[in-house]
Short mmCIF file of C-alpha atoms (C1' of nucleotides) in Angstrom, two decimals:
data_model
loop_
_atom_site.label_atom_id
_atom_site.label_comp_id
_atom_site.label_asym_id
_atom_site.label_seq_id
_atom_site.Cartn_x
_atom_site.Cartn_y
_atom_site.Cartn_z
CA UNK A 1 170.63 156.41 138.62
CA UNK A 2 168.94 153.09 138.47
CA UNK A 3 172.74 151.47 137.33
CA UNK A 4 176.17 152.80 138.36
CA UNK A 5 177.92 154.42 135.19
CA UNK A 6 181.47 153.33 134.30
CA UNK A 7 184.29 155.93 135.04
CA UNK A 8 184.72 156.90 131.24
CA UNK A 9 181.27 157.48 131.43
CA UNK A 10 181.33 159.69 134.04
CA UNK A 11 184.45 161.31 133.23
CA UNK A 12 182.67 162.29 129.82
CA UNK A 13 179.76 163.84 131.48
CA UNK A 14 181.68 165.91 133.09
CA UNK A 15 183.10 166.92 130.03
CA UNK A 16 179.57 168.15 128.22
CA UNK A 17 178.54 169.36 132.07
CA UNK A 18 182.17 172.07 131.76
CA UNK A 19 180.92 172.36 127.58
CA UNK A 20 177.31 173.09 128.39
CA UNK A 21 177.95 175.51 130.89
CA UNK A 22 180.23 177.61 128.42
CA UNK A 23 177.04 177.30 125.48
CA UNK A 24 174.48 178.14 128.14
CA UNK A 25 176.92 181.66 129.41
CA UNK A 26 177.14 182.34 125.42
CA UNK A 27 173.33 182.18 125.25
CA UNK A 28 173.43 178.98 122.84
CA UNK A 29 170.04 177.19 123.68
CA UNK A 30 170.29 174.15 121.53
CA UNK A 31 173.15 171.89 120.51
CA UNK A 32 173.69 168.78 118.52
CA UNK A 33 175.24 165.49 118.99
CA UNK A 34 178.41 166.86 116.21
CA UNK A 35 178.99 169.81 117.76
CA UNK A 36 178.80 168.84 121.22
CA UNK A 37 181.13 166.45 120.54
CA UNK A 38 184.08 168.23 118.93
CA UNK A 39 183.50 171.17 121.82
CA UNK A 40 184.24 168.09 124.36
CA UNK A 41 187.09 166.15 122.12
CA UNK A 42 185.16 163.00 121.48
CA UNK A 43 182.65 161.18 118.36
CA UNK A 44 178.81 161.97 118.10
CA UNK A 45 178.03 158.90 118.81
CA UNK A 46 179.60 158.96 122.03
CA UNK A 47 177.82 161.66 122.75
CA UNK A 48 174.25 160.23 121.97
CA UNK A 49 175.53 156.82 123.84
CA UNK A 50 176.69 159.09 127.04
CA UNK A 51 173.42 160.78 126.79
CA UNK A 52 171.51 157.78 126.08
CA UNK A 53 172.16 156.55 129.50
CA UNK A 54 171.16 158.90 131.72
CA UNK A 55 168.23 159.24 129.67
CA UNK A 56 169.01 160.57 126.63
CA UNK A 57 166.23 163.86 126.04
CA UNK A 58 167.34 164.80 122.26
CA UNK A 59 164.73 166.63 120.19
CA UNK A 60 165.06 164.69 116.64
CA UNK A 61 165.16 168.05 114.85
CA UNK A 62 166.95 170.58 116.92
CA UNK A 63 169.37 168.12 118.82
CA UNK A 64 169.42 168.85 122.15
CA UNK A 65 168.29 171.48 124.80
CA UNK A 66 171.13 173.12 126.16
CA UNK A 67 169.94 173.96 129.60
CA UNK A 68 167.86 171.08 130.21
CA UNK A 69 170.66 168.76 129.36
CA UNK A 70 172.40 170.58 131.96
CA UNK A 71 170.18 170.32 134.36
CA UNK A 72 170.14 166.93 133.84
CA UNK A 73 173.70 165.99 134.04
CA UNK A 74 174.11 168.11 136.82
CA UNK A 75 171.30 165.98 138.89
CA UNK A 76 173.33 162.66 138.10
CA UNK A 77 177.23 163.92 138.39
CA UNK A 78 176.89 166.56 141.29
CA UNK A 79 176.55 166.14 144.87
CA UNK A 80 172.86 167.21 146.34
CA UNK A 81 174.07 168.52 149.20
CA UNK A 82 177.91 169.95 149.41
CA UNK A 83 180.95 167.30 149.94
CA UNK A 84 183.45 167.65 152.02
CA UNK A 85 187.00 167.20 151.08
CA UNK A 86 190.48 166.74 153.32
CA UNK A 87 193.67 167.42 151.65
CA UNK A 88 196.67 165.45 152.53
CA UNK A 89 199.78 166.14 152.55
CA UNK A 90 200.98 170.53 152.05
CA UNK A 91 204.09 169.95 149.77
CA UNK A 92 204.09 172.11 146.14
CA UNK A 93 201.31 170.18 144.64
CA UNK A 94 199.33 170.36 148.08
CA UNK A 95 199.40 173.91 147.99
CA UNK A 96 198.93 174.27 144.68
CA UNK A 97 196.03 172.17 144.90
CA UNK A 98 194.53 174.14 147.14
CA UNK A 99 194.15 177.43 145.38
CA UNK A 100 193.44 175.40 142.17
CA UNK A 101 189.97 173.89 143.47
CA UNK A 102 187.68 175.98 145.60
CA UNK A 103 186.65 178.13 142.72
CA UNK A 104 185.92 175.78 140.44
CA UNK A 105 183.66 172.95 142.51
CA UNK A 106 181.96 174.74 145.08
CA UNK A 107 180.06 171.68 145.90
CA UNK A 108 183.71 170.11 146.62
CA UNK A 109 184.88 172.34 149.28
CA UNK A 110 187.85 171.58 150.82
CA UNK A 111 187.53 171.98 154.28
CA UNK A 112 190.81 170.79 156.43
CA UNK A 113 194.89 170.21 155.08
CA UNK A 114 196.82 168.06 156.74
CA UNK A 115 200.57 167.67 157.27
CA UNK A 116 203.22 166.50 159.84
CA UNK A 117 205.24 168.82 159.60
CA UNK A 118 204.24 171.19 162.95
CA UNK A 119 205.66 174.64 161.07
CA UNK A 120 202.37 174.00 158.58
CA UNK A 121 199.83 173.72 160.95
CA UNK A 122 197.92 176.39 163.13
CA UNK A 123 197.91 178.55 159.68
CA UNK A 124 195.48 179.12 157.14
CA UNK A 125 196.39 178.74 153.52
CA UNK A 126 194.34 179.99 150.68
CA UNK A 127 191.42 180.01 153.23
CA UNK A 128 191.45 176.03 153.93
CA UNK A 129 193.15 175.97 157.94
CA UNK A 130 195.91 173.52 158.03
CA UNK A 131 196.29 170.96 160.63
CA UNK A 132 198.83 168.29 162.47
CA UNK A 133 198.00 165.14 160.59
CA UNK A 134 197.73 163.55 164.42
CA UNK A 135 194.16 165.54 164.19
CA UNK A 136 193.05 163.92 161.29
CA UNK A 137 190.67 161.51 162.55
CA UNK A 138 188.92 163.87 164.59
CA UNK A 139 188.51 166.67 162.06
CA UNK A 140 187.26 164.25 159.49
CA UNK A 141 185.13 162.76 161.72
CA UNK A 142 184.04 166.14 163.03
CA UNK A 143 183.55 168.17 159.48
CA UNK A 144 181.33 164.44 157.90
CA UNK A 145 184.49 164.94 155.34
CA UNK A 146 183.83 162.15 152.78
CA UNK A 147 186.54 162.58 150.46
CA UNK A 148 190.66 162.78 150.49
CA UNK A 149 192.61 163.77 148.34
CA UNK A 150 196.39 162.56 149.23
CA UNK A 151 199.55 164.35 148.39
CA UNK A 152 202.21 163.05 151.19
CA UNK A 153 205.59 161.40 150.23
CA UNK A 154 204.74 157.55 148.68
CA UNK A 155 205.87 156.12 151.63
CA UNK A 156 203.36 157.70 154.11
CA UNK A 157 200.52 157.25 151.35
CA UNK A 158 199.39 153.77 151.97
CA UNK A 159 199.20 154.83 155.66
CA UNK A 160 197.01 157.96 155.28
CA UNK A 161 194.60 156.12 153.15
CA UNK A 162 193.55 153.84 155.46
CA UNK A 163 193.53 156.34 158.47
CA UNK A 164 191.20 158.71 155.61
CA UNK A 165 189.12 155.18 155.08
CA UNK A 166 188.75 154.48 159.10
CA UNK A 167 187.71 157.94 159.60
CA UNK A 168 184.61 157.75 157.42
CA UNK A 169 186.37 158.68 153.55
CA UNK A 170 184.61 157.28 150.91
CA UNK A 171 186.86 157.99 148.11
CA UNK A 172 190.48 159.55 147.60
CA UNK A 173 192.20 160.87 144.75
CA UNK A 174 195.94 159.33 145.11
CA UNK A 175 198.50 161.57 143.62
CA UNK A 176 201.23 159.42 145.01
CA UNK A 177 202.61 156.57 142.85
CA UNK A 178 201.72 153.75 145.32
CA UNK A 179 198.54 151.52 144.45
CA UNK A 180 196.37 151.77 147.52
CA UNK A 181 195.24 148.74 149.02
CA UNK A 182 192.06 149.84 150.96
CA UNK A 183 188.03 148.15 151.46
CA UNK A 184 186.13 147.68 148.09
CA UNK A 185 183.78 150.58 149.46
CA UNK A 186 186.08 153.07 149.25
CA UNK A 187 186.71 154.48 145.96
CA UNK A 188 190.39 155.17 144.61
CA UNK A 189 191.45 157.48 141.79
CA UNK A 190 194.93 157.81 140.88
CA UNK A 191 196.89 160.68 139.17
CA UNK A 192 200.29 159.30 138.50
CA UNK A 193 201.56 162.37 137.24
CA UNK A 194 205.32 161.24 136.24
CA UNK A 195 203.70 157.97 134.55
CA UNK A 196 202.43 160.24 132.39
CA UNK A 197 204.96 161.86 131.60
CA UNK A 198 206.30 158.94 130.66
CA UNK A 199 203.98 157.67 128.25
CA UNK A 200 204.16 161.05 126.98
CA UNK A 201 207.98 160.98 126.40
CA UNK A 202 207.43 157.18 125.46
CA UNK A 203 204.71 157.75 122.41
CA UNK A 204 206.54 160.72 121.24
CA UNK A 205 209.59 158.65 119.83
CA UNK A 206 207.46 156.53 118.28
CA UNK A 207 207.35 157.49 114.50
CA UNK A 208 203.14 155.95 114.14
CA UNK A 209 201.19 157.14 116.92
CA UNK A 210 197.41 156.43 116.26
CA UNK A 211 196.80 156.63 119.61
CA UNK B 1 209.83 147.27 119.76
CA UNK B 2 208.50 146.03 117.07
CA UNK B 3 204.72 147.14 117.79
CA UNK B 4 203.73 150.25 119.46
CA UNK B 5 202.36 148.86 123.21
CA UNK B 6 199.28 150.10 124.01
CA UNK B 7 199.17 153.17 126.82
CA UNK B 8 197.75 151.04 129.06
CA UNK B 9 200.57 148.60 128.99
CA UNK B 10 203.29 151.37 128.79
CA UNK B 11 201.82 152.74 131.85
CA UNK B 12 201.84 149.66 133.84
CA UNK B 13 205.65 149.28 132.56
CA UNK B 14 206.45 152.00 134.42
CA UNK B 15 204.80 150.97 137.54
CA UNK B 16 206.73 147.63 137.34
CA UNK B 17 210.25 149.52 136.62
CA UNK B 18 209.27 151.59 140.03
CA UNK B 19 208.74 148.33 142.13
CA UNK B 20 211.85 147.13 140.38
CA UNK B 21 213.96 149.38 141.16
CA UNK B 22 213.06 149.52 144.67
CA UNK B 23 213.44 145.78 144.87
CA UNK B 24 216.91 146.12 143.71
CA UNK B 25 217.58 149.02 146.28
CA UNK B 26 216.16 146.57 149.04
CA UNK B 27 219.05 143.52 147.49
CA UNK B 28 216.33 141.55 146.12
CA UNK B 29 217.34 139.23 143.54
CA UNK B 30 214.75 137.49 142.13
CA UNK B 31 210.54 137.91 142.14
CA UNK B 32 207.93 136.22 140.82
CA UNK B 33 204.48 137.89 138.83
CA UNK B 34 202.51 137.34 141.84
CA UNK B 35 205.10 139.55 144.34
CA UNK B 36 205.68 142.26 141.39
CA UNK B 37 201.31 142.11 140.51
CA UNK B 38 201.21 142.96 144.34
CA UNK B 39 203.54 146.04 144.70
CA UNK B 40 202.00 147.13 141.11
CA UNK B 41 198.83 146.86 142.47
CA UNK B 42 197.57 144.72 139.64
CA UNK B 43 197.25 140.54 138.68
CA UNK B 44 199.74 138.10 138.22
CA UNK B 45 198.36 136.91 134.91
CA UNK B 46 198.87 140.95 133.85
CA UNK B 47 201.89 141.23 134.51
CA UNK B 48 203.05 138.26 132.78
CA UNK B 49 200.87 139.44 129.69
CA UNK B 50 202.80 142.80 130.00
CA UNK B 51 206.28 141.19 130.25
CA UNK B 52 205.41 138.75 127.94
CA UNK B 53 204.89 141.89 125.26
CA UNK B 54 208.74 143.03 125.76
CA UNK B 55 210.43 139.27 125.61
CA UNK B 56 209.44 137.47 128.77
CA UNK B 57 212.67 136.61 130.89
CA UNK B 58 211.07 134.84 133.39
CA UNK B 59 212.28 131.77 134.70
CA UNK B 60 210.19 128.79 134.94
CA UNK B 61 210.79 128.22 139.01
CA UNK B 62 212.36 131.55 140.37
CA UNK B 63 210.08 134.18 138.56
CA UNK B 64 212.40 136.80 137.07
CA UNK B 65 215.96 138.45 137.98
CA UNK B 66 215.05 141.79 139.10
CA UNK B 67 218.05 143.19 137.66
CA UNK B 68 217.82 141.66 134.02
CA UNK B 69 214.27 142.84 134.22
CA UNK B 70 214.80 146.26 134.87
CA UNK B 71 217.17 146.83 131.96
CA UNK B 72 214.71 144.99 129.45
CA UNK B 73 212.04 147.78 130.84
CA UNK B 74 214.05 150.73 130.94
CA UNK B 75 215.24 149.83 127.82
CA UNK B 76 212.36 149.89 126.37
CA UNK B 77 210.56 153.05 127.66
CA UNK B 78 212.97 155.08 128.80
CA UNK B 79 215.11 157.37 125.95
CA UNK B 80 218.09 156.95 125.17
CA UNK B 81 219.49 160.02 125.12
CA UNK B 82 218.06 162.67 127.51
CA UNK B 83 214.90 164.41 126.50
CA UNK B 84 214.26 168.27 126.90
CA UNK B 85 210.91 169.43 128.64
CA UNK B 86 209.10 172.68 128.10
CA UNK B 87 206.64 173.54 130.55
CA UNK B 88 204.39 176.67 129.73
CA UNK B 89 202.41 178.14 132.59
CA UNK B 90 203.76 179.25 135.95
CA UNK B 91 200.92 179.20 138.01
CA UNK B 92 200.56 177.48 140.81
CA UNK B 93 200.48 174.06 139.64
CA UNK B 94 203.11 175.01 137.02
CA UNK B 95 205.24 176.02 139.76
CA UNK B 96 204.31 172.97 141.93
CA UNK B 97 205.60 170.22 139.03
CA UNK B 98 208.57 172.17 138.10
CA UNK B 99 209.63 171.04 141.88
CA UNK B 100 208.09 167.77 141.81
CA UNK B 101 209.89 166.29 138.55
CA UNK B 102 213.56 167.13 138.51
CA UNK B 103 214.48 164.60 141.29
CA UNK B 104 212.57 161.76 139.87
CA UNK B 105 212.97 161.49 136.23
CA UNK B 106 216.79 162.43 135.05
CA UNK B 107 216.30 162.12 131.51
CA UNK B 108 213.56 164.42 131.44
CA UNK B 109 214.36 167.38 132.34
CA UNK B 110 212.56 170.96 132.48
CA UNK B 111 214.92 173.07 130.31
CA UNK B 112 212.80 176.10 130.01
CA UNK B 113 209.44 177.60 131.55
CA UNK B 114 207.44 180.07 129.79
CA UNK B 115 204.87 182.49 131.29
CA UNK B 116 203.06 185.46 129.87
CA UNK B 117 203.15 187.69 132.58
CA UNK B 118 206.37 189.75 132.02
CA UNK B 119 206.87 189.65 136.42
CA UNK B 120 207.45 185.63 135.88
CA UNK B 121 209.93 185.94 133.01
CA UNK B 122 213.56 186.13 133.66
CA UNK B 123 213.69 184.34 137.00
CA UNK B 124 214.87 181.12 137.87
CA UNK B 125 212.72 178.90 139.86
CA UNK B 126 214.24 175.56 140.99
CA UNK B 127 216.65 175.50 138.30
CA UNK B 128 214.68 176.01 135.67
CA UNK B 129 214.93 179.52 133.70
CA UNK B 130 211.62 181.03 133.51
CA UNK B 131 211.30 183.22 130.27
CA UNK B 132 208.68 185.36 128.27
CA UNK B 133 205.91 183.44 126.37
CA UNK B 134 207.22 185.79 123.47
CA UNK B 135 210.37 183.19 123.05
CA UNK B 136 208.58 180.26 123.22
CA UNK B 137 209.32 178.89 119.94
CA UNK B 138 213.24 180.35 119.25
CA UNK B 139 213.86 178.52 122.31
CA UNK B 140 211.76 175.08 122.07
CA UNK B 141 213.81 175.24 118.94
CA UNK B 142 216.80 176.07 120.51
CA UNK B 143 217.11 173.46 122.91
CA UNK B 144 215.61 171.08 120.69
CA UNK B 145 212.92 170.42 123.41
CA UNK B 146 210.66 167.94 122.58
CA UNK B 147 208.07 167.60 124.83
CA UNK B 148 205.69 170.06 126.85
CA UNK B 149 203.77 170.69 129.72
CA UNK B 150 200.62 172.60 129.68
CA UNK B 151 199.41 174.50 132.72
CA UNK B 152 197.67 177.66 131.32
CA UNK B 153 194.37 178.55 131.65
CA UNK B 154 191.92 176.81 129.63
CA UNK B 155 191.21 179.96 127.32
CA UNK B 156 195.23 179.42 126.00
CA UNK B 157 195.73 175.73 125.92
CA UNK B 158 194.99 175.20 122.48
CA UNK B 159 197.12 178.12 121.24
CA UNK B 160 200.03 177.11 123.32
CA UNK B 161 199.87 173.61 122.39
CA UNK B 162 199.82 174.48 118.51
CA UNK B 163 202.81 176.92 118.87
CA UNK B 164 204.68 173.57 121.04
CA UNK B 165 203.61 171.51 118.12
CA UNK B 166 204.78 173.91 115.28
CA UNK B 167 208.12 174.43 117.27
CA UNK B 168 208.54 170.67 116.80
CA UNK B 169 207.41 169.21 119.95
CA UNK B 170 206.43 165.50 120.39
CA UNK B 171 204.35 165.16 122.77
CA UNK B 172 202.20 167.23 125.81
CA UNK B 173 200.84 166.66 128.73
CA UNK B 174 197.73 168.85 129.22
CA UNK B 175 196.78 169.98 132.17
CA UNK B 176 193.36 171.94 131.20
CA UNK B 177 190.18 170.84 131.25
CA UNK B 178 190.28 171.37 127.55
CA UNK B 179 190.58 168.90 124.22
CA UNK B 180 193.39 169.82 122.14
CA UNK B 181 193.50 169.08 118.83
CA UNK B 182 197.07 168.84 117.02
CA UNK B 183 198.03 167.20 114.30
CA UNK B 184 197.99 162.95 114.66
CA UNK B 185 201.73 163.28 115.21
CA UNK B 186 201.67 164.77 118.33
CA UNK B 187 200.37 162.50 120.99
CA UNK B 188 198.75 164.27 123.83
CA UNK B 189 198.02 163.14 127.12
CA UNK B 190 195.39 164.68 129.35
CA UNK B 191 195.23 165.03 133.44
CA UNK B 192 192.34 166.75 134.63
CA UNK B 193 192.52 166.60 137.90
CA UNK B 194 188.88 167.90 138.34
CA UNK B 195 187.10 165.34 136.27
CA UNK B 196 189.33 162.87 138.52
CA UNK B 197 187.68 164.79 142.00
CA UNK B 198 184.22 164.50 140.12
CA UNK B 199 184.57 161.18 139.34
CA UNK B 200 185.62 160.27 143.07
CA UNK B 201 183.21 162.06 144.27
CA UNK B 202 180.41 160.12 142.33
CA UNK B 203 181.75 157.32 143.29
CA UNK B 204 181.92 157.97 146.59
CA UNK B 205 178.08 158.42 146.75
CA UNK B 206 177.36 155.04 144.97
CA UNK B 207 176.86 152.16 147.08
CA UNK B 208 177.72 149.46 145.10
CA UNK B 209 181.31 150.36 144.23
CA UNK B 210 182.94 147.56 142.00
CA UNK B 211 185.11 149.87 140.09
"C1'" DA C 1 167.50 166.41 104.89
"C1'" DC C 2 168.93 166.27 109.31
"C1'" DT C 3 168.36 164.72 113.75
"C1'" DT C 4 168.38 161.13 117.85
"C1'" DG C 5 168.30 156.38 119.71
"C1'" DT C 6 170.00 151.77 119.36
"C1'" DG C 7 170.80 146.63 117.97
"C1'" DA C 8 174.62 144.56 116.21
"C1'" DA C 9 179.36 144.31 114.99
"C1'" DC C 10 183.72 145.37 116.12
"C1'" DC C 11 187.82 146.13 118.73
"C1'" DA C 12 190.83 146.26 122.91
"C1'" DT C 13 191.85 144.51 127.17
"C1'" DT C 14 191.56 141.37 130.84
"C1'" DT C 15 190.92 136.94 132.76
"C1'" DC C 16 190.63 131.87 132.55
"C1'" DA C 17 192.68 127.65 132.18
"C1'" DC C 18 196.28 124.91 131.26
"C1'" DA C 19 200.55 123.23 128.79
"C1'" DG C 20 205.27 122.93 129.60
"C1'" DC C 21 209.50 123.73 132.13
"C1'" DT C 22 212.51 123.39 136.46
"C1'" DA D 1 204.88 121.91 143.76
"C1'" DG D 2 205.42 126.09 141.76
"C1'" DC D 3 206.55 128.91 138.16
"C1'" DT D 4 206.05 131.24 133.33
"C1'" DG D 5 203.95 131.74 128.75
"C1'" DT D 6 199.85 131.64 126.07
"C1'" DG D 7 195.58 130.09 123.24
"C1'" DA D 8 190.93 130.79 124.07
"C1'" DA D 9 187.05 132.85 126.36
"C1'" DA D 10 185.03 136.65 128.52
"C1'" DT D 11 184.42 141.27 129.44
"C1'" DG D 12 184.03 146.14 128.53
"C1'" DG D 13 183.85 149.93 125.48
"C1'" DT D 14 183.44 152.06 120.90
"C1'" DT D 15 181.82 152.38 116.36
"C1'" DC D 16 178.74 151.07 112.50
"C1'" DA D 17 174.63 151.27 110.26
"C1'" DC D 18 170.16 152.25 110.16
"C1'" DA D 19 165.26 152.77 111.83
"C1'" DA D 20 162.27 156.29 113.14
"C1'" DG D 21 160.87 161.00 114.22
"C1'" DT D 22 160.54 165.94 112.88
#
DNA sequence: ACTTGTGAACCATTTCACAGCT
DNA sequence: AGCTGTGAAATGGTTCACAAGT
């Protein structure tokens, strides 16, 4: 990609890459702009604009080709060769984490848990082995991990990120409610799962949601 | 309020009531948009935009009384009277958040899980009683709960969040990968936690990160 | 007739720059 | 000197409207 996409952008393609899959498996081998669209919950013109930018390769009759479009979004939004992932922190979400990825991304395997709780570590929990959080740098090191994912109490958050970010992390998704202050290289994506509920509770008293 | 905030803005409200409220814990009195932009991990001139939108109470040399502040906030997107939560789907993650919000958010609370597998139905886990999907609407009715969770596979989302929103739910939090689409009077607010990993790990392969 | 691709317009949000108060 | 509040500018993202291809 000559220039870096912005995040919506991204987040969409990933959006028709989940859609395109389903219309490839159902043996669809065209779609258009419209229906791609309302499949992924957005306009048509998003669509065409999304597309547009990674080269857009619609026929003008038939729309587009479903498997080449794939192919094509897969080659910009996946990893060439597998990522490696550390998980931080085994509380409920942790754990639940853990069995919720590995069949889904296989590129994004995650490879090593962390906690500091001793009683957690030494096992193996929905095949991902769990370790002391004193190991940390050496197992990301070790594995080339590249991303974290970070599920600890907010107080140990800030901490962890910047021990992921020494280590050699590139970019963490932040399920604690703490902004992360960390080097512009490293990438940050929150989930701030109780401000959402929030704005959730928040918009449904309001009588004129247009969202 | 007069005008419905923006979701952005709402969401950064409740960032500001967190740092608040642990500024009061901590016997702070006063702090000005620069301290609070810090701890919210965003700028000064935002948060005085953002505070500006509910009645700015700042003063013009000590910044703002954390206490007065807090009230104006809470007052303004937190409900007034307690709010009942439905969460439907006790998998893993389902399981994981019905532990994760009680203790943070008192006036939402999770007054009745729903499952479809008959195993799940009937227990109580963490204080919340788990029941067939079957009842879903005599007892979102019931209750008079007006918000729900979504944590079922993909293939039932939009079902479940039609039956929520003809049982006279608000507002959902969706936790599939899928779009839902409700009438306008239901807002709807997505986490998909594996665009988020995709989009970190893009991210994390670009050099020039600027986010 | 129906499609994509796209300049231009539009809208929302953030940032700048500074007036005004203490 | 240091703060808030805010008009105005800048940025970023979405939608409009339509040219051009089949």
């Amino acid at each position: 990609m000559a220039q870096v996409m912005s995040a919506r952008t991204v987040g969409r393609l990933t959006l028709y890459r989940r859609v395109l899959k389903g219309l490839k498996d159902s043996g669809q081998r065209h779609v258009v702009s419209q229906a791609l669209a309302e499949l992924a919950g957005v306009t048509a013109v998003q669509v065409r604009r999304d597309l547009m930018g990674i080269g857009g390769l619609g026929s003008n009759s038939r729309g587009y080709d479903v498997e080449c479009l794939l192919e094509r979004i897969i080659g910009v939004i996946e990893p060439v060769v597998a990522q490696q992932v550390a998980l931080v922190g085994l509380g409920n979400l942790g754990r639940a984490l853990l069995t919720y990825f590995p069949v889904r991304r296989p590129r994004l395997r995650i490879v090593a848990a962390f906690d500091s709780d001793p009683a957690k570590s030494g096992r193996v929990i929905c095949g991902c082995p769990c370790h002391d959080v004193r190991e940390l740098e050496s197992l990301v090191r070790g594995h080339g991990i590249s991303l974290g994912i970070i599920t600890v109490p907010g107080g140990a958050a800030q901490g962890m990120a910047e021990r992921l970010a020494s280590a050699g992390v590139r970019g963490i998704l932040n399920f604690t409610p703490r902004p992360l202050r960390l080097p512009a290289d490293v990438y940050v994506e929150d989930i701030d799962i109780t401000m959402s509920l929030d704005k959730v509770a928040y918009y449904s008293r309001q009588d004129n949601v247009v969202v």
